[in-house]
Each structure stands twice: as C-alpha cells, then as structure tokens.
Short mmCIF file of C-alpha atoms in Angstrom, two decimals:
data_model
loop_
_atom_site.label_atom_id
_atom_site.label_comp_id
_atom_site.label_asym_id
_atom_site.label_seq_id
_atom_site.Cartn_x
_atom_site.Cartn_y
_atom_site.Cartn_z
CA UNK A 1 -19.10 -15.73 4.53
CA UNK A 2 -21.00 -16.41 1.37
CA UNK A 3 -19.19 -16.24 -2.06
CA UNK A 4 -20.16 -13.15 -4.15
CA UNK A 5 -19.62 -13.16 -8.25
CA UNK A 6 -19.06 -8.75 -8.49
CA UNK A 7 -16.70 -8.15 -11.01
CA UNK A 8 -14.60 -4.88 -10.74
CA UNK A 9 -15.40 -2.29 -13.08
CA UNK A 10 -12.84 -0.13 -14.32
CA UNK A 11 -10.44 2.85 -12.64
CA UNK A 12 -10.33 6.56 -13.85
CA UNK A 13 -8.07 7.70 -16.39
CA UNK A 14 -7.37 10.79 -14.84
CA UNK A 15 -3.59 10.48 -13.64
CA UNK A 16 -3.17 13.74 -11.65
CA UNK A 17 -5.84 12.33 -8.94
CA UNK A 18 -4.92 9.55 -7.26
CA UNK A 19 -7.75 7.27 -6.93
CA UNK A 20 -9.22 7.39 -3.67
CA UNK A 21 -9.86 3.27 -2.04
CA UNK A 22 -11.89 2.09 0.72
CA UNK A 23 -8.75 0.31 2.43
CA UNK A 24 -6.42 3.37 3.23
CA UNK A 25 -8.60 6.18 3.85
CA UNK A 26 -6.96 7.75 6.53
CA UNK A 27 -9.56 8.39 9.70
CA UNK A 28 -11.02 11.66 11.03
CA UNK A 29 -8.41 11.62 14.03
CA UNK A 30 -5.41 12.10 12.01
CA UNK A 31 -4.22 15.70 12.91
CA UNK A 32 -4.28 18.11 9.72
CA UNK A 33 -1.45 17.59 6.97
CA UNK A 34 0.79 21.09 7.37
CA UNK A 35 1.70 23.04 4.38
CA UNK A 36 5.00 24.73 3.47
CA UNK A 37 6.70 27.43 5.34
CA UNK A 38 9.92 28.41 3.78
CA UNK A 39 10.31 30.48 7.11
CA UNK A 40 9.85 27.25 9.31
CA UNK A 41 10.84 24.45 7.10
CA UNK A 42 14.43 25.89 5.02
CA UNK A 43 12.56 24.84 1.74
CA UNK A 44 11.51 27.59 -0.70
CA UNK A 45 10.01 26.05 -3.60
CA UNK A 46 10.74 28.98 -5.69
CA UNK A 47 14.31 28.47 -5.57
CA UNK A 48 16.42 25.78 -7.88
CA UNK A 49 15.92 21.84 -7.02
CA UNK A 50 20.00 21.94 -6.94
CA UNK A 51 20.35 24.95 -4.99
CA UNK A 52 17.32 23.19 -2.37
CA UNK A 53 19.27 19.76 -2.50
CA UNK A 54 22.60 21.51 -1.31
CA UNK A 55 20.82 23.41 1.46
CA UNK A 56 19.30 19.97 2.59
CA UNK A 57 22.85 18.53 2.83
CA UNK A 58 23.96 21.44 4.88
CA UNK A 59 21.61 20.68 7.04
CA UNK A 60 19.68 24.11 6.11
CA UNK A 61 16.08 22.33 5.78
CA UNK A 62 14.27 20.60 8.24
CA UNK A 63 12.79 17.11 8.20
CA UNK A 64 9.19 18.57 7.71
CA UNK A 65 11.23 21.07 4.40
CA UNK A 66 12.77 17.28 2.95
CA UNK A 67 9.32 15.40 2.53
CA UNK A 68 7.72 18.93 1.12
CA UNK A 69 10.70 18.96 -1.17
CA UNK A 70 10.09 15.55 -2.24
CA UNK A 71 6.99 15.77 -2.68
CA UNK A 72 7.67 18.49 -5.36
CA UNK A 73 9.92 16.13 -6.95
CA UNK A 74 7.85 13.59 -7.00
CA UNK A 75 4.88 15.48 -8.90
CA UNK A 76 7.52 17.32 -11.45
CA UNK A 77 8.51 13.28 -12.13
CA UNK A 78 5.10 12.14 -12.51
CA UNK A 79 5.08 11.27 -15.95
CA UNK A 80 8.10 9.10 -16.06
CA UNK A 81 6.97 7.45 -12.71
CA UNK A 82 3.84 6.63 -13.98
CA UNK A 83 5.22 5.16 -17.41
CA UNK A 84 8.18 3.41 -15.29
CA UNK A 85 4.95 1.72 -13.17
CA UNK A 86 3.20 0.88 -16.48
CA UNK A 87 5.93 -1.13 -17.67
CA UNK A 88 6.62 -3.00 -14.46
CA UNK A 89 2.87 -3.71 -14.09
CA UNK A 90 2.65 -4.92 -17.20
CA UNK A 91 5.80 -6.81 -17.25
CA UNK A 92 4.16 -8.82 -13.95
CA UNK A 93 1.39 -9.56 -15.61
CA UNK A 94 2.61 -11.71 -18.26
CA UNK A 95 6.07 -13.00 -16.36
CA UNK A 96 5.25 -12.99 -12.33
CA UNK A 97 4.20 -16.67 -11.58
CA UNK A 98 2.51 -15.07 -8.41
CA UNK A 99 0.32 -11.95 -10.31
CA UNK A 100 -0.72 -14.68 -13.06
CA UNK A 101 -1.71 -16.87 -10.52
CA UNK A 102 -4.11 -14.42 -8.75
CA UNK A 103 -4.94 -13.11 -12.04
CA UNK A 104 -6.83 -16.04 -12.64
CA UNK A 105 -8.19 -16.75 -9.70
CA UNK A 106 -9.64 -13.29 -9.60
CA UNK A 107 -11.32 -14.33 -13.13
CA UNK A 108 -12.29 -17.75 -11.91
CA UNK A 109 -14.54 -15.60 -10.03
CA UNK A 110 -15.86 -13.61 -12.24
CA UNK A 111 -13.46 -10.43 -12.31
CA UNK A 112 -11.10 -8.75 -14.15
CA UNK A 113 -7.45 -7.50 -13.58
CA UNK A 114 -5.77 -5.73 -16.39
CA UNK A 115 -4.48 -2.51 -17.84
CA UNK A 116 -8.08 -0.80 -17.48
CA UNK A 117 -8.16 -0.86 -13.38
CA UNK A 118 -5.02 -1.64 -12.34
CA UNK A 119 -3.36 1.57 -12.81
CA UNK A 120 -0.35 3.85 -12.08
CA UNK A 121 -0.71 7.58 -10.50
CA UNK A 122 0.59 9.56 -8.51
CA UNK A 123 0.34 9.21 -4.49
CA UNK A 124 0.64 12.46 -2.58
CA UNK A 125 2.35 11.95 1.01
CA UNK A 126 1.63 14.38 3.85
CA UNK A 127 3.48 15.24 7.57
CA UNK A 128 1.20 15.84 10.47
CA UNK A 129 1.47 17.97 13.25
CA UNK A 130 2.97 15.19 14.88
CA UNK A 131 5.98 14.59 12.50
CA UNK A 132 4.44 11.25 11.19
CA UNK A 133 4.39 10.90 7.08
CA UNK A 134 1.99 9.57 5.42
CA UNK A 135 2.57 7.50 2.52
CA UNK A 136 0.96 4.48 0.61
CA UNK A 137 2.55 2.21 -2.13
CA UNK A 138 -1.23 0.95 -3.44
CA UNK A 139 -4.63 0.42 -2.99
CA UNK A 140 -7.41 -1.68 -3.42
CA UNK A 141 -11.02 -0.28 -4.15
CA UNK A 142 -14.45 -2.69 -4.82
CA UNK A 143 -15.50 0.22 -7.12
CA UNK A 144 -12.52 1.11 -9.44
CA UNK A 145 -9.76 -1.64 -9.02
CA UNK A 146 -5.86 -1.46 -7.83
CA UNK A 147 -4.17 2.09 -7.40
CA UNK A 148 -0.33 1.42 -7.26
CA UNK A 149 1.68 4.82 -6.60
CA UNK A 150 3.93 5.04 -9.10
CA UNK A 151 6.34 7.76 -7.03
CA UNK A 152 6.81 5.18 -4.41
CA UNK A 153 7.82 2.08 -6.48
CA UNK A 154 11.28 0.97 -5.21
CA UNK A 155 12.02 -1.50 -8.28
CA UNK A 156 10.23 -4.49 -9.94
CA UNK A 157 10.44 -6.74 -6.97
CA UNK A 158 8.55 -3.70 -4.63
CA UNK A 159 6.11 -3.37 -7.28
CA UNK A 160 5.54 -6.99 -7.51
CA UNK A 161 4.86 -7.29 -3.83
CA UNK A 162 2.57 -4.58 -3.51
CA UNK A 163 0.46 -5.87 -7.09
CA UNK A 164 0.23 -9.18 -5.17
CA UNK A 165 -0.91 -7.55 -1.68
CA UNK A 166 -3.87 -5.52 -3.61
CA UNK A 167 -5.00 -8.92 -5.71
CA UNK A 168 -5.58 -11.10 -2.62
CA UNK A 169 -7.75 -8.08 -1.41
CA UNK A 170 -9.65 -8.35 -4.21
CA UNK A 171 -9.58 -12.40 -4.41
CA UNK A 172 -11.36 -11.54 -0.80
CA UNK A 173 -13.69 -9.08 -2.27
CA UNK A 174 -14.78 -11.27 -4.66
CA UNK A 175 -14.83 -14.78 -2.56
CA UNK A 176 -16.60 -12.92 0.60
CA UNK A 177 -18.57 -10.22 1.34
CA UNK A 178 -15.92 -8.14 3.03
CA UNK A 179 -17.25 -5.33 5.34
CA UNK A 180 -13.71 -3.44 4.53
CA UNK A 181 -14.90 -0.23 6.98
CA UNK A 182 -16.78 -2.59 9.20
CA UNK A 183 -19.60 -0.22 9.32
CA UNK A 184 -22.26 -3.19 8.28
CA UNK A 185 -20.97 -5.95 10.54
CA UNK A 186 -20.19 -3.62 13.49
CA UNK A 187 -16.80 -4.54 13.80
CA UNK A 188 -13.49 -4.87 11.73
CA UNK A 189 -12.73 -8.55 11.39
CA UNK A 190 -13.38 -9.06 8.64
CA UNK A 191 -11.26 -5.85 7.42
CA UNK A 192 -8.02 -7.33 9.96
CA UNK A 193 -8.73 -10.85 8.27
CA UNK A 194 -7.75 -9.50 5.05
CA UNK A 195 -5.10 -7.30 5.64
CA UNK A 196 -3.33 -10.86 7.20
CA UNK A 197 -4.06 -12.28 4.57
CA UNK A 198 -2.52 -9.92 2.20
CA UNK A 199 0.72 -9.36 3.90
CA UNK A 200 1.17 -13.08 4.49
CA UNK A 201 0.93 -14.27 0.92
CA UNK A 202 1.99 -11.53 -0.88
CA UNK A 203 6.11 -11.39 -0.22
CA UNK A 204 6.19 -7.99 1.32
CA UNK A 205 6.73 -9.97 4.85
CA UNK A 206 9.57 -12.73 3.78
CA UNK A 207 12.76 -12.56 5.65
CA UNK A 208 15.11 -11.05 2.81
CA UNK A 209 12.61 -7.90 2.61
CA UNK A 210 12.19 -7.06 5.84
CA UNK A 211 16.62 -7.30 6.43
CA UNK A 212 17.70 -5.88 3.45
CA UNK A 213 14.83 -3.53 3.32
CA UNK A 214 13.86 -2.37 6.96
CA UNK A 215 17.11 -3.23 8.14
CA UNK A 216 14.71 -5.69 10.56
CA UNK A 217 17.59 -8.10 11.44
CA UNK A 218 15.27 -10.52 14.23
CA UNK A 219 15.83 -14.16 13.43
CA UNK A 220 12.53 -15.35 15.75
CA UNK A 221 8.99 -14.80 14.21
CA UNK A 222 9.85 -11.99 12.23
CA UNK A 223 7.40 -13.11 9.65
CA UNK A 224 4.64 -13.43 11.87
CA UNK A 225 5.60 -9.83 13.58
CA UNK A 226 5.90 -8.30 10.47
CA UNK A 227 2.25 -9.37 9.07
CA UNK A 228 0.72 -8.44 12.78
CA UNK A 229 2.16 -5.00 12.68
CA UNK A 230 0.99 -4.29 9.05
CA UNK A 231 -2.61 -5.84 9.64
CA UNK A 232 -3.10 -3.18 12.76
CA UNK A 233 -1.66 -0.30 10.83
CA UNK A 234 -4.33 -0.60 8.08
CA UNK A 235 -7.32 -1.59 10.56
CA UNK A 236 -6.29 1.73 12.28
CA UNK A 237 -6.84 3.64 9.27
CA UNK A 238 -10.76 2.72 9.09
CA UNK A 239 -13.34 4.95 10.43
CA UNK A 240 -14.56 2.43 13.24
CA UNK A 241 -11.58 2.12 14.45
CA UNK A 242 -10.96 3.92 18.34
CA UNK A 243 -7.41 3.41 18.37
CA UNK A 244 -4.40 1.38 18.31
CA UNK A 245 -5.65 -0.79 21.41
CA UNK A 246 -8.79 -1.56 19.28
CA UNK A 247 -6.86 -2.27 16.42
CA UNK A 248 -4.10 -5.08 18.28
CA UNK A 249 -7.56 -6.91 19.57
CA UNK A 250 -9.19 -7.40 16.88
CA UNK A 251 -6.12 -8.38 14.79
CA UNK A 252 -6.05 -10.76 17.81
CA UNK A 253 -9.71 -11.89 17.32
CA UNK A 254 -9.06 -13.45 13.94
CA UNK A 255 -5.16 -14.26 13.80
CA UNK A 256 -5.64 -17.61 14.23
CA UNK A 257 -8.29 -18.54 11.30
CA UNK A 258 -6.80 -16.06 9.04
CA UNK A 259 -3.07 -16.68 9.42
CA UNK A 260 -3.72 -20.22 8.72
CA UNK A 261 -5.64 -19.53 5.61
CA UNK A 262 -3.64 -19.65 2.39
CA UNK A 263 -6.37 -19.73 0.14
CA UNK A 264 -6.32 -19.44 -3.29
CA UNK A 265 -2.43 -20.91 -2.30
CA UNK A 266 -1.91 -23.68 -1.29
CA UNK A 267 1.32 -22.54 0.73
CA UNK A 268 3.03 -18.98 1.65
CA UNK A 269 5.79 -19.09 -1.36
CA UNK A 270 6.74 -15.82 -1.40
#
C-alpha cells in the first residue's frame, strides 16, 4: 500500500442527521427496519414516558415496543446527549494519552482531528423483521471525519474507546489507500485489515471490558476472539460482502499480517 497525504475535511453541523460513513453502512440484505404498532408492540407514543415505563415493567410492551420506546427517549434527550459527548470528546482530547497520541499521528500525516469533524449526534437504532437491533457507537468517514453517537455513550471510558477505534481508521486512511467497500480492489481485505486493527489497539477488546461489560467471562484468547468477531461484523456490513461465510474468510486472509501490526504503537496498551 502506498502512503497517501488527504487530509479530512470537516463534518456537518447539522445535529438532527446523523452523518452517514462509509464503514457502517448497513448492506442491501438487511430486512426492512419495522415501525411502531401500538396494537402489536404495547407502546403508544402518545401516552406519558412514566405511564409507558410502568407498562414495560409489567411486562405490557414487547421487546420490539422497548427499543421504539427508547428510541423516543433517546431523540427527546438529544440535546443533553450531544453536549454530554462534547465534553467527553473534548476532555480526551487534551487528557487521553491514547487520543493525543493518534491525534498526532493523524497530523504527522497531514490531517486534522478536532472539534470541526469529530462530532457528536444523534444515532438512530432500528429492529428488523428478524428481531436483530441495530445500533452503532461511531463512525469513521474519508469525507467528513468521526461521527460518535452521543445516545449510545456509556461513560468517558466507552467514549474513549470508541474515539480511539475511529482514529486508527483514519491513521489507515491516511497511511494507505484503503478500499473501505472493497469495490476498487475486488475484495475486502483491506476493509477486514482495518477493522483488526481498530479493535486491537483501541481498548474496546481488553479483558476488563469485555467481563465487566459483556459479561464475557473466557480466560483463553478472549482478546483475540473478541477482535475476530468485531472485524467480521463490520466486513459484513459492506456492500461486497455475500455473507457471514465470506466475511470469517477474509478476516482469515489477513489475520495474521494485521493482528501483528501495531503501527503507529509500538505495543497493544490498552
């Protein structure tokens, strides 16, 4: 891969759109996101949010009716998610050993990570007919920068890990020419090289996370399991991709090279 010196230009201001990036854009074989039926789901968004939480703990709302209802939540506490996100985000930038770090690198190549496109909105979830939820804590996009979803921030430490995950993507971005929907190169190793890459340095994969978070108690190459699974996830979410069998091989292609690659660390720290 050759080295490339494209700077990142800045993100919308808008906050009610999220912004849309080139890494998580879900494929055309998702089923279609359902909308709200108070008659199927128990959830009537016309009603109280007290009166709706008490008929969830009486088990009067479905599962679908829950993640419709908190989705409602969510965009009624958009403004003080958003401003909650801003102040963690900026708090990283000038305390987090790791951001700073990647930070510079990023400018040592000729790019720029601040307040202007790394920015806090609002990330809509959806259910599909098959039950799953869809949900993203960030993003990374060539054209506009890092998205980081403010309704989905667990704390400071959450936020910190998914800042990190989005700058190595665009360390990567910036250091190669990544084909991130593998529609130039023909394939998506270079798309599964990064997402290792970005799960293994950036903390969201150490031991303490995945216990206390996942409730993933396995004392035998959790770390390495966790980074596999999260690399074929997000390869399954391009375009190119068949399915989940395509996915695990090509992850399998490049795990070697790319698990063993640390750069710009010199070690995994986090």
């Amino acid at each position: 891969m050759s080295q490339t010196d494209l700077s990142l230009s800045s993100a919308p201001t808008d906050r009610s759109t999220p912004t849309t990036t080139s890494a998580t854009t879900p494929n055309e074989r998702l089923p279609k996101f359902l909308q709200n039926d108070p008659s199927r789901t128990g959830y009537d968004p016309s009603i109280k949010w007290w009166m709706t939480y008490f008929k969830i703990l009486t088990g009067q709302v479905t599962r679908e009716g829950v993640e419709h209802y908190r989705e409602a939540r969510y965009k009624a506490n958009e403004e003080r998610d958003c401003k909650r996100c801003e102040e963690y985000r900026d708090w990283l930038f000038a305390h987090s050993p790791t951001v700073r770090f990647l930070r510079d690198k990023v400018a040592a190549l000729n790019g720029t990570l601040d307040e202007t496109n790394v920015v806090c909105r609002r990330c809509p979830g959806r259910i599909t007919e098959d039950g799953e939820v869809v949900r993203q804590s960030g993003g990374f996009s060539p054209d506009h920068g890092i998205l980081l979803c403010a309704n989905e921030v667990r704390n400071k430490g959450h936020l910190e890990d998914t800042l990190a995950h989005e700058m190595v993507h665009a360390w990567d971005h910036l250091r190669f020419k990544v084909d991130w929907a593998g529609t130039k190169t023909n394939d998506l190793r270079h798309a599964a090289c990064t997402e290792i890459r970005a799960s293994m340095l950036s903390g969201e994969c150490r031991w303490t996370r995945e216990s206390f978070t996942r409730g993933n108690w396995t004392l035998t190459q959790q770390f390495q399991n966790c980074v596999r699974m999260r690399a074929v996830q997000s390869v399954m979410a391009r375009p190119t991709c068949k399915d989940d069998v395509h996915a695990v091989k090509v992850v399998n292609e490049v795990w070697d090279s790319c698990f063993n690659d640390k750069r710009p660390f010199e070690e995994v720290y986090r």
